[in-house]
Amino acid sequence: LDRGYRALLEPVAAPLDIRLGIPVTSVRVTAGGVAVGTDPETYDADRVVLTVPLGWVLVIGGLGFGLMLAIAM
């Protein structure tokens, strides 16, 4: 592939509302899906893919999820 994985992923991602580089302050399960809190906005979505840098996870000793979020996963 000339452009590596980007050539495969761009067509798949095109119809999606993808937000990059936005620090997330909370993720809550709602009746309609999830609410992702940032400063200063909250985004409502059917589903969410949350990624974090591995180095950050190792420094803080892991990630915790609230009970309702864990059940929804």
PDB file of C-alpha atoms in Angstrom:
ATOM      1  CA  LEU A   1       0.000   0.000   0.000  1.00  0.00           C
ATOM      2  CA  ASP A   2       1.337   3.390  -0.962  1.00  0.00           C
ATOM      3  CA  ARG A   3       0.013   5.111   2.167  1.00  0.00           C
ATOM      4  CA  GLY A   4       0.129   2.145   4.583  1.00  0.00           C
ATOM      5  CA  TYR A   5      -2.799   1.503   6.890  1.00  0.00           C
ATOM      6  CA  ARG A   6      -4.151   4.979   6.215  1.00  0.00           C
ATOM      7  CA  ALA A   7      -5.266   3.826   2.762  1.00  0.00           C
ATOM      8  CA  LEU A   8      -7.323   1.059   4.392  1.00  0.00           C
ATOM      9  CA  LEU A   9      -8.733   3.054   7.293  1.00  0.00           C
ATOM     10  CA  GLU A  10      -9.751   6.339   5.652  1.00  0.00           C
ATOM     11  CA  PRO A  11     -12.691   4.862   3.683  1.00  0.00           C
ATOM     12  CA  VAL A  12     -13.943   3.041   6.795  1.00  0.00           C
ATOM     13  CA  ALA A  13     -13.617   6.125   8.990  1.00  0.00           C
ATOM     14  CA  ALA A  14     -15.052   8.624   6.491  1.00  0.00           C
ATOM     15  CA  PRO A  15     -18.700   8.417   7.659  1.00  0.00           C
ATOM     16  CA  LEU A  16     -17.752   8.494  11.353  1.00  0.00           C
ATOM     17  CA  ASP A  17     -17.513  11.518  13.633  1.00  0.00           C
ATOM     18  CA  ILE A  18     -13.963  11.066  14.914  1.00  0.00           C
ATOM     19  CA  ARG A  19     -12.467  13.492  17.434  1.00  0.00           C
ATOM     20  CA  LEU A  20      -8.729  13.291  18.081  1.00  0.00           C
ATOM     21  CA  GLY A  21      -6.560  14.981  20.665  1.00  0.00           C
ATOM     22  CA  ILE A  22      -9.411  15.941  23.006  1.00  0.00           C
ATOM     23  CA  PRO A  23      -8.753  15.192  26.692  1.00  0.00           C
ATOM     24  CA  VAL A  24     -11.688  13.219  28.121  1.00  0.00           C
ATOM     25  CA  THR A  25     -12.771  13.892  31.695  1.00  0.00           C
ATOM     26  CA  SER A  26     -15.570  11.313  31.980  1.00  0.00           C
ATOM     27  CA  VAL A  27     -17.417   8.556  30.156  1.00  0.00           C
ATOM     28  CA  ARG A  28     -20.932   7.708  31.367  1.00  0.00           C
ATOM     29  CA  VAL A  29     -23.462   5.136  30.213  1.00  0.00           C
ATOM     30  CA  THR A  30     -26.774   6.796  29.310  1.00  0.00           C
ATOM     31  CA  ALA A  31     -30.168   5.497  28.175  1.00  0.00           C
ATOM     32  CA  GLY A  32     -29.170   6.270  24.581  1.00  0.00           C
ATOM     33  CA  GLY A  33     -25.551   5.084  24.663  1.00  0.00           C
ATOM     34  CA  VAL A  34     -22.691   7.030  26.210  1.00  0.00           C
ATOM     35  CA  ALA A  35     -21.901  10.597  27.221  1.00  0.00           C
ATOM     36  CA  VAL A  36     -18.266  11.601  26.854  1.00  0.00           C
ATOM     37  CA  GLY A  37     -17.300  14.569  28.964  1.00  0.00           C
ATOM     38  CA  THR A  38     -14.571  16.978  27.916  1.00  0.00           C
ATOM     39  CA  ASP A  39     -13.784  20.488  29.037  1.00  0.00           C
ATOM     40  CA  PRO A  40     -16.085  22.328  28.264  1.00  0.00           C
ATOM     41  CA  GLU A  41     -18.410  20.072  26.194  1.00  0.00           C
ATOM     42  CA  THR A  42     -20.191  16.726  26.535  1.00  0.00           C
ATOM     43  CA  TYR A  43     -20.665  14.536  23.472  1.00  0.00           C
ATOM     44  CA  ASP A  44     -23.485  11.976  23.268  1.00  0.00           C
ATOM     45  CA  ALA A  45     -22.899   8.891  21.149  1.00  0.00           C
ATOM     46  CA  ASP A  46     -24.220   5.400  20.486  1.00  0.00           C
ATOM     47  CA  ARG A  47     -20.741   3.968  21.046  1.00  0.00           C
ATOM     48  CA  VAL A  48     -17.279   5.197  21.860  1.00  0.00           C
ATOM     49  CA  VAL A  49     -13.742   4.032  21.225  1.00  0.00           C
ATOM     50  CA  LEU A  50     -11.423   5.432  23.851  1.00  0.00           C
ATOM     51  CA  THR A  51      -7.666   5.219  23.493  1.00  0.00           C
ATOM     52  CA  VAL A  52      -4.998   6.284  25.938  1.00  0.00           C
ATOM     53  CA  PRO A  53      -1.210   6.318  25.706  1.00  0.00           C
ATOM     54  CA  LEU A  54       0.293   3.137  27.223  1.00  0.00           C
ATOM     55  CA  GLY A  55       2.971   5.156  29.036  1.00  0.00           C
ATOM     56  CA  TRP A  56       0.286   7.179  30.814  1.00  0.00           C
ATOM     57  CA  VAL A  57      -1.578   4.043  31.903  1.00  0.00           C
ATOM     58  CA  LEU A  58       1.630   2.557  33.285  1.00  0.00           C
ATOM     59  CA  VAL A  59       2.496   5.751  35.183  1.00  0.00           C
ATOM     60  CA  ILE A  60      -0.902   5.970  36.893  1.00  0.00           C
ATOM     61  CA  GLY A  61      -1.061   2.226  37.508  1.00  0.00           C
ATOM     62  CA  GLY A  62      -4.039   1.349  35.304  1.00  0.00           C
ATOM     63  CA  LEU A  63      -7.481   2.631  34.478  1.00  0.00           C
ATOM     64  CA  GLY A  64     -10.708   2.327  36.420  1.00  0.00           C
ATOM     65  CA  PHE A  65     -14.201   2.131  35.000  1.00  0.00           C
ATOM     66  CA  GLY A  66     -17.423   2.762  36.849  1.00  0.00           C
ATOM     67  CA  LEU A  67     -19.702  -0.225  37.419  1.00  0.00           C
ATOM     68  CA  MET A  68     -22.267   0.748  34.777  1.00  0.00           C
ATOM     69  CA  LEU A  69     -19.580   1.337  32.151  1.00  0.00           C
ATOM     70  CA  ALA A  70     -17.968  -2.021  32.948  1.00  0.00           C
ATOM     71  CA  ILE A  71     -21.337  -3.786  32.621  1.00  0.00           C
ATOM     72  CA  ALA A  72     -21.974  -2.055  29.273  1.00  0.00           C
ATOM     73  CA  MET A  73     -18.605  -3.201  27.936  1.00  0.00           C
TER      74      MET A  73
END
